[in-house]
Structure formats: structure tokens, C-alpha cells
Coordinates of C-alpha atoms in Angstrom, one line a residue:
M1 CA 23.1 21.5 -15.6
K2 CA 20.4 22.4 -13.2
P3 CA 17.0 20.8 -13.0
S4 CA 14.3 23.1 -14.4
N5 CA 11.9 22.0 -11.6
P6 CA 13.3 23.6 -8.3
Y7 CA 11.4 20.8 -6.3
V8 CA 13.5 18.1 -7.9
I9 CA 16.6 19.6 -6.0
R10 CA 14.9 19.2 -2.7
H11 CA 13.4 15.8 -3.4
R12 CA 14.7 12.9 -1.2
P13 CA 13.5 9.2 -1.7
A14 CA 11.3 7.9 1.1
S15 CA 12.3 5.0 3.4
H16 CA 10.6 1.7 3.0
G17 CA 10.8 -1.8 4.3
G18 CA 12.3 -4.7 2.4
L19 CA 15.4 -6.7 2.2
Y20 CA 17.0 -4.3 -0.4
S21 CA 17.4 -1.8 2.5
V22 CA 19.8 -4.0 4.6
R23 CA 23.2 -5.8 4.0
G24 CA 23.7 -9.5 4.6
N25 CA 22.6 -12.8 3.2
S26 CA 19.0 -12.1 2.4
S27 CA 18.1 -15.7 2.0
K28 CA 18.6 -16.3 5.8
I29 CA 16.5 -13.3 6.8
L30 CA 12.9 -13.4 7.8
D31 CA 11.4 -10.2 6.4
F32 CA 8.5 -8.8 8.5
S33 CA 9.2 -5.3 7.2
S34 CA 7.6 -5.7 3.8
N35 CA 3.9 -6.3 4.0
T36 CA 3.1 -8.4 1.2
N37 CA 0.8 -11.6 1.0
P38 CA 2.0 -14.1 3.6
L39 CA 1.5 -16.9 1.1
G40 CA 3.8 -15.2 -1.4
S41 CA 2.5 -15.5 -5.0
P42 CA -0.1 -17.9 -6.5
P43 CA 1.5 -21.3 -7.4
L44 CA 0.8 -20.8 -11.2
V45 CA 3.1 -17.6 -11.3
K46 CA 6.3 -19.6 -11.2
K47 CA 5.2 -21.9 -13.9
I48 CA 4.1 -19.0 -16.1
I49 CA 7.4 -17.3 -15.6
K50 CA 9.3 -20.4 -16.7
E51 CA 7.1 -20.9 -19.7
K52 CA 7.5 -17.3 -20.8
L53 CA 11.3 -17.1 -20.4
D54 CA 11.7 -17.2 -24.2
T55 CA 9.6 -14.0 -24.4
I56 CA 12.1 -11.7 -22.7
G57 CA 13.6 -10.7 -26.0
I58 CA 10.2 -9.4 -27.1
Y59 CA 8.8 -5.9 -26.4
P60 CA 5.7 -6.2 -24.1
D61 CA 2.3 -4.8 -25.0
S62 CA 2.7 -1.1 -24.1
D63 CA -1.1 -0.9 -23.4
S64 CA -1.2 -4.0 -21.2
L65 CA -4.5 -4.9 -23.1
E66 CA -4.9 -8.6 -22.2
L67 CA -4.1 -7.7 -18.5
R68 CA -6.6 -4.9 -18.6
K69 CA -9.2 -7.3 -20.0
N70 CA -8.6 -9.6 -17.0
I71 CA -8.7 -6.7 -14.6
H72 CA -12.1 -5.8 -16.2
S73 CA -13.4 -9.4 -15.5
Y74 CA -11.9 -9.2 -12.0
T75 CA -13.3 -5.8 -11.0
K76 CA -16.2 -5.2 -13.5
I77 CA -14.9 -1.8 -14.3
P78 CA -14.9 -1.0 -18.1
L79 CA -11.8 -1.5 -20.0
E80 CA -11.3 2.2 -20.9
Q81 CA -11.4 3.1 -17.2
I82 CA -8.3 0.9 -16.3
V83 CA -4.6 2.0 -16.4
V84 CA -1.7 -0.3 -15.6
G85 CA 1.5 0.8 -13.9
N86 CA 5.0 -0.5 -13.1
G87 CA 3.9 -0.9 -9.5
A88 CA 1.3 1.3 -7.8
T89 CA 3.9 3.8 -7.0
E90 CA 4.4 4.7 -10.6
I91 CA 0.8 5.6 -10.9
I92 CA 1.0 7.8 -7.7
Y93 CA 3.7 9.9 -9.3
N94 CA 1.9 10.1 -12.8
F95 CA -1.3 11.2 -11.0
A96 CA 0.4 13.9 -9.3
H97 CA 2.2 14.9 -12.4
A98 CA -0.9 15.0 -14.4
F99 CA -3.4 16.6 -12.1
L100 CA -1.5 18.6 -9.4
S101 CA 0.2 21.9 -9.6
K102 CA 1.8 24.6 -7.4
K103 CA -1.7 26.1 -6.9
T104 CA -3.3 22.8 -5.9
P105 CA -4.2 22.4 -2.1
V106 CA -3.7 18.8 -1.0
L107 CA -4.9 17.1 2.2
I108 CA -3.2 13.9 3.5
P109 CA -4.0 12.1 6.8
I110 CA -0.9 11.0 8.6
P111 CA 0.7 8.6 9.4
T112 CA 0.4 7.0 6.0
F113 CA 2.3 5.8 3.0
S114 CA 5.1 8.4 2.3
E115 CA 4.9 8.3 -1.5
Y116 CA 1.9 10.5 -1.6
E117 CA 3.7 13.4 0.1
N118 CA 6.8 12.8 -2.0
A119 CA 4.9 12.8 -5.3
V120 CA 2.8 15.9 -4.4
Q121 CA 5.9 17.8 -3.2
L122 CA 7.6 17.2 -6.5
R123 CA 4.8 19.3 -8.0
G124 CA 5.1 22.0 -5.4
S125 CA 1.5 21.7 -4.2
C126 CA 0.5 23.1 -0.9
V127 CA 0.2 20.1 1.4
S128 CA -1.8 20.0 4.7
F129 CA -1.4 17.1 7.1
F130 CA -4.2 15.8 9.2
K131 CA -2.8 13.8 12.2
T132 CA -4.9 10.9 13.3
M133 CA -4.3 7.3 14.4
N134 CA -7.8 6.3 13.5
L135 CA -9.7 8.4 10.8
N136 CA -12.9 6.7 11.9
D137 CA -12.8 8.6 15.1
D138 CA -11.8 12.0 13.6
L139 CA -13.8 11.8 10.4
E140 CA -16.0 14.9 10.9
E141 CA -13.0 17.1 11.7
F142 CA -11.3 15.7 8.6
L143 CA -14.3 16.4 6.4
Q144 CA -14.1 20.1 7.4
K145 CA -10.5 20.1 6.3
I146 CA -11.1 19.0 2.8
P147 CA -9.8 21.8 0.4
K148 CA -11.6 23.5 -2.4
N149 CA -10.3 22.8 -5.9
G150 CA -7.9 20.4 -4.5
C151 CA -7.0 16.7 -3.9
V152 CA -7.4 14.3 -0.9
F153 CA -5.4 11.2 -0.5
V154 CA -6.7 8.3 1.6
C155 CA -5.1 4.9 2.1
N156 CA -7.7 2.3 3.0
P157 CA -6.8 0.2 4.9
N158 CA -4.2 2.6 6.0
N159 CA -0.5 1.8 5.9
P160 CA 1.1 1.7 8.6
T161 CA -1.9 1.7 11.2
G162 CA -4.1 -0.9 9.5
V163 CA -7.1 1.1 10.1
L164 CA -10.0 0.5 7.7
L165 CA -12.8 3.0 6.8
P166 CA -16.2 1.4 5.8
K167 CA -17.8 2.3 2.5
K168 CA -20.3 4.7 3.9
K169 CA -17.5 6.7 5.5
M170 CA -15.5 6.7 2.4
E171 CA -18.6 7.9 0.5
L172 CA -18.9 10.8 3.0
I173 CA -15.3 12.0 2.1
I174 CA -16.0 11.6 -1.7
N175 CA -19.3 13.6 -1.4
R176 CA -17.7 16.5 0.6
A177 CA -14.8 16.6 -1.9
K178 CA -17.2 16.7 -4.8
K179 CA -19.0 19.7 -3.1
N180 CA -15.6 21.3 -2.9
S181 CA -14.7 20.5 -6.4
S182 CA -11.9 18.3 -5.2
T183 CA -10.7 14.9 -6.2
V184 CA -10.2 11.9 -3.9
F185 CA -7.4 9.5 -4.5
V186 CA -8.2 6.3 -2.7
D187 CA -5.3 3.7 -2.3
E188 CA -6.9 0.3 -1.9
C189 CA -3.6 -1.6 -2.2
F190 CA -4.4 -3.7 0.9
I191 CA -8.1 -4.0 0.4
E192 CA -8.1 -7.5 -0.8
L193 CA -6.1 -8.5 2.3
V194 CA -8.9 -7.6 4.8
P195 CA -10.4 -11.0 6.0
E196 CA -13.4 -9.6 7.8
S197 CA -15.2 -7.6 5.2
N198 CA -15.2 -6.2 1.7
E199 CA -15.1 -2.5 1.8
T200 CA -13.9 -1.6 -1.6
I201 CA -15.4 1.5 -3.1
I202 CA -14.7 0.7 -6.8
K203 CA -18.4 0.6 -7.6
L204 CA -18.6 4.2 -6.7
I205 CA -16.4 5.0 -9.7
S206 CA -19.6 5.0 -11.8
K207 CA -21.2 7.5 -9.5
F208 CA -18.5 9.9 -8.8
D209 CA -16.3 11.6 -11.5
N210 CA -14.0 12.9 -8.7
L211 CA -12.8 9.5 -7.6
F212 CA -9.7 7.6 -8.4
V213 CA -8.8 4.2 -6.9
L214 CA -5.4 2.5 -6.8
R215 CA -4.8 -1.2 -6.6
S216 CA -1.7 -3.2 -6.4
L217 CA -0.9 -6.8 -7.2
T218 CA 2.4 -6.4 -5.4
K219 CA 0.5 -6.8 -2.0
S220 CA -2.4 -8.9 -2.7
F221 CA -0.7 -11.4 -5.0
G222 CA 2.9 -11.3 -3.8
L223 CA 4.4 -9.8 -6.9
A224 CA 6.6 -7.2 -5.3
G225 CA 9.7 -8.1 -7.6
L226 CA 7.7 -7.8 -10.7
R227 CA 6.2 -4.3 -10.0
I228 CA 2.7 -4.2 -11.1
G229 CA -0.4 -2.1 -10.1
Y230 CA -3.5 -0.5 -11.7
G231 CA -5.6 2.5 -11.3
L232 CA -9.4 2.8 -11.8
G233 CA -11.3 6.1 -12.5
N234 CA -13.5 7.9 -15.1
K235 CA -12.5 7.9 -18.8
K236 CA -11.1 11.4 -18.7
I237 CA -8.7 10.6 -15.9
I238 CA -7.6 7.3 -17.3
S239 CA -7.0 8.7 -20.7
I240 CA -4.7 11.3 -19.4
L241 CA -2.8 8.7 -17.3
S242 CA -2.6 6.4 -20.2
N243 CA -1.2 9.0 -22.5
L244 CA 1.4 10.2 -19.8
K245 CA 2.9 6.7 -18.8
I246 CA 6.2 5.8 -20.5
P247 CA 6.0 3.2 -23.4
W248 CA 6.4 -0.4 -22.4
N249 CA 6.1 0.5 -18.7
V250 CA 5.2 -3.0 -17.6
S251 CA 7.1 -6.0 -18.6
G252 CA 5.6 -8.9 -20.5
I253 CA 6.4 -11.5 -17.8
A254 CA 4.8 -9.1 -15.2
Q255 CA 1.7 -8.8 -17.3
E256 CA 1.5 -12.7 -17.7
S257 CA 2.1 -13.1 -14.0
A258 CA -0.6 -10.7 -13.1
I259 CA -3.1 -12.4 -15.4
A260 CA -2.4 -15.7 -14.0
S261 CA -2.8 -14.3 -10.5
L262 CA -6.1 -12.8 -11.1
K263 CA -7.4 -16.1 -12.6
D264 CA -6.7 -17.9 -9.3
K265 CA -10.0 -18.1 -7.6
T266 CA -8.9 -19.5 -4.2
F267 CA -5.6 -17.8 -3.6
L268 CA -7.0 -14.7 -1.8
K269 CA -9.5 -16.8 0.2
K270 CA -6.6 -19.0 1.5
S271 CA -4.5 -15.9 2.3
N272 CA -7.2 -14.2 4.3
Q273 CA -7.8 -17.3 6.3
L274 CA -4.1 -17.3 7.2
I275 CA -4.1 -13.6 7.9
R276 CA -7.1 -13.9 10.3
Q277 CA -5.6 -16.8 12.2
E278 CA -2.2 -15.4 12.5
Y279 CA -3.2 -11.8 13.3
E280 CA -5.0 -13.1 16.5
F281 CA -1.8 -15.2 17.3
L282 CA 0.5 -12.3 17.0
R283 CA -1.6 -9.6 18.6
K284 CA -2.4 -11.8 21.6
N285 CA 1.2 -12.9 22.2
I286 CA 3.0 -9.6 21.4
S287 CA 0.5 -7.6 23.6
N288 CA 1.4 -10.0 26.5
I289 CA 5.0 -8.9 26.3
D290 CA 6.0 -6.1 28.6
G291 CA 6.5 -2.9 26.7
F292 CA 4.8 -3.8 23.5
Y293 CA 1.3 -2.6 22.5
C294 CA -0.4 -3.7 19.2
N295 CA -2.7 -1.4 17.3
E296 CA -5.9 -3.1 16.1
S297 CA -5.4 -3.9 12.4
K298 CA -7.8 -5.0 9.7
T299 CA -5.2 -6.3 7.3
N300 CA -2.0 -8.1 6.9
F301 CA 0.2 -6.0 9.1
I302 CA 0.4 -4.6 12.7
L303 CA 1.6 -1.3 14.0
I304 CA 3.3 -1.8 17.4
K305 CA 4.2 0.8 20.1
T306 CA 7.3 -0.2 21.9
K307 CA 9.3 0.7 25.0
V308 CA 12.5 0.0 23.1
K309 CA 13.6 2.5 20.5
S310 CA 12.7 1.3 17.0
K311 CA 16.1 1.5 15.6
I312 CA 17.7 -0.4 18.5
L313 CA 14.9 -3.0 18.3
Q314 CA 15.6 -3.3 14.5
K315 CA 19.2 -3.8 15.0
K316 CA 18.8 -6.4 17.7
L317 CA 16.3 -8.4 15.7
F318 CA 18.4 -8.2 12.5
K319 CA 21.3 -9.9 14.5
K320 CA 18.8 -12.8 14.9
N321 CA 18.1 -12.7 11.1
I322 CA 14.7 -11.0 11.5
L323 CA 13.9 -7.7 9.8
I324 CA 11.1 -5.4 11.0
R325 CA 10.0 -1.9 9.7
D326 CA 11.3 1.0 11.7
C327 CA 8.4 3.4 11.7
S328 CA 10.3 6.5 12.9
T329 CA 10.5 7.6 9.2
F330 CA 6.7 7.8 8.9
R331 CA 5.5 11.4 9.3
G332 CA 3.3 11.4 12.3
L333 CA 5.1 8.5 14.2
D334 CA 8.1 8.6 16.6
E335 CA 10.9 6.2 17.3
N336 CA 8.8 4.0 19.5
H337 CA 6.8 2.4 16.7
I338 CA 7.6 -0.6 14.5
R339 CA 5.4 -2.4 11.9
I340 CA 5.4 -6.2 11.3
A341 CA 3.9 -8.1 8.5
I342 CA 1.8 -11.3 9.3
K343 CA 3.6 -14.3 8.2
N344 CA 3.2 -18.1 8.9
R345 CA 3.0 -19.6 12.3
N346 CA 6.5 -20.9 12.5
E347 CA 7.9 -17.5 11.4
N348 CA 5.5 -15.6 13.7
Q349 CA 6.6 -17.7 16.7
L350 CA 10.3 -17.0 16.0
L351 CA 9.5 -13.2 16.1
V352 CA 7.6 -13.5 19.4
K353 CA 10.3 -15.5 21.0
Q354 CA 13.0 -12.8 20.1
L355 CA 10.7 -10.0 21.2
K356 CA 10.3 -11.7 24.6
R357 CA 14.1 -11.9 24.9
I358 CA 14.7 -8.3 24.1
S359 CA 11.9 -7.3 26.5
C360 CA 13.6 -9.1 29.3
T361 CA 16.9 -7.3 28.8
H362 CA 15.2 -3.7 28.8

């Protein structure tokens, strides 16, 4: 039996970081490849999971109502303008399935998160890529490329470069897209892990009906294994996405853990203090190693250009029980780029130590 959608045949899963991608005793491996919160999840989450173990035999709320109420309290976005997904990635694919077609022109700045491209190509849309290592520097040219009657994907801050666009520049993109009758999909999955400023544009949702914002509790609250994200947009967009999602798409324990995370008023503050401190430590020390150049990042990971090929570097570090992200799989980057997540001081020191050793042998 052949798929009715010809694009399914060509589809190939994207590469990502994370311990699932390697073999060995994962408990001994320091995972710098997966850029989640360096503090892990809020302390209350483990307690909630233990308390709710008896509920695993009960179907979860298919509408995630209590969680959406808490997201409303957290974001101030009306309840009917919130959709919850089994990870942010589910929402990306549902969005593409709902609003894109073979006729839809799509603009994606690269390098960036690969699932936008994958989701769009499953719909057969016409994709244009805009190569930039810093969209702040190339914004005017990017604005001119925004298609008519299409869609624009922007990751802010961007994965893997760590570049952050301020609100005013994001509004320029949304404004230009509106004039062109295009929708802007803004991925803010790392926006809460930006220590220096708050550049979220969720308040613009009430101003622009062509704006959709994606958020993830995976990154901000360290819930990667529970898979939970949410989307914010106008009532029409959210209604369509809510009708499209599969029933019971988010487990009950995931919903309870997300609620507990959102109620922790100090966790993100502590996380960002650590990110600010350890970013400076890593950037300073790695930049002083011959053959390593750190891109400036506004969030909890750093893109590094290296003299050592990324796959070789990954293998050498893995022998020392350290896992990094090989960035050669990102469209727009080559085999001389890696990405590391910011972790605690002891773990960061171990990484720096091993990078120095490798540098000395090349």
C-alpha cells in the first residue's frame, strides 16, 4: 500500500541532540547536546509525579483545560486562544497540516530548527531559505523576501545561533507579513531562558491576527521527557488547531507537571542567574582555546565554530562521556560547527578541560 501523500515517501526524520541518539550508559554521560534548562525541572515536579502515579490508568483531559487556565494566568492570553500539544513539535506539524498547502510560499531563515522545514515539506509547500547568522544584521533584506499569501517561520531566540531579535524588529516582520497577507509563526521556546531582557511578543497577538506564537515547557522547565508545549494565537487559528489535534494528546501526568512548573515563581529567575553566570564562564574559557570561536548567544546554549571537524570532536568527547551537538546536520552550517548547552560550573569545567586536551592534539 502506497501513501496517498507523495511527500511522505520522501520524508526523513531530522537529526537532534539528546542521549537517545547515542549508545552506551546514558547515566554516565554529560549531555551538552540537549539545550534544556540547566537546573532541570522545578523541585515540585517529581513530587507531583509521585503523587499522581495512581492516575496513570485514567484518561487525561483531552482539552487540557486546567493547564490552559494556568497558561492563561501565566501569559495573560485568553483561554480560547491557547492550544496545548504533546511537545512544541506536535504543534509545528499540526500548524503546517492546517494552514499550508502545495501552493503556499514559505520563508525560513537558516540555520534554524529543522522541524519547520520538515513539517512544511510534508505539505509540499514552496520553501525559500534565507541564509543569515544574525537576522538583526540582515533584517531589511529579509523583509523584502517575505512572500505574499504565505508563511514565515522565525525562531526567537534562534536555535542554534542564540541570536535574539528585539520586539521592535519582530513587529517589523509581522507588519510586513500582514501587508503581504502572510502569517508569521514565531517560535519562542527559548524566550524564557534569556537572562538579559524580556523580548516576548505575545502581547502582539491581540494586535495582529496573522501572528502565531509557539512556547515549550520542555526547554524552560526541563520537561523534555514529558513532552509538552503550547501555542498562542487568534481564536480562529486556535480553534482549527484544537479540532485537528488527536484526542488525549497530552498525558495527565504531563499536564499536572506543567501546572506545577508554571506555579513556581522563582525557578526561572534562578535558572537565568545560572545561565548568565555560566555563559560568561564558557564563552571566555572556550574562546581562549586555539581553534574554537564562540558565537554570541542570548540564551542557554552556544554555537561554536571549530577547527576540528564536528563529527570527530563529538566522537572524541563521547569517549570521555561528554555529548555535544554536531551541527553539520543544520541546513546552512558545515562540519566545523558544534552546539553546547549551558550547564553547571563543575560540568562546564569538565567540558572546557576536554576541549583543551583535544585542541592540543590537533
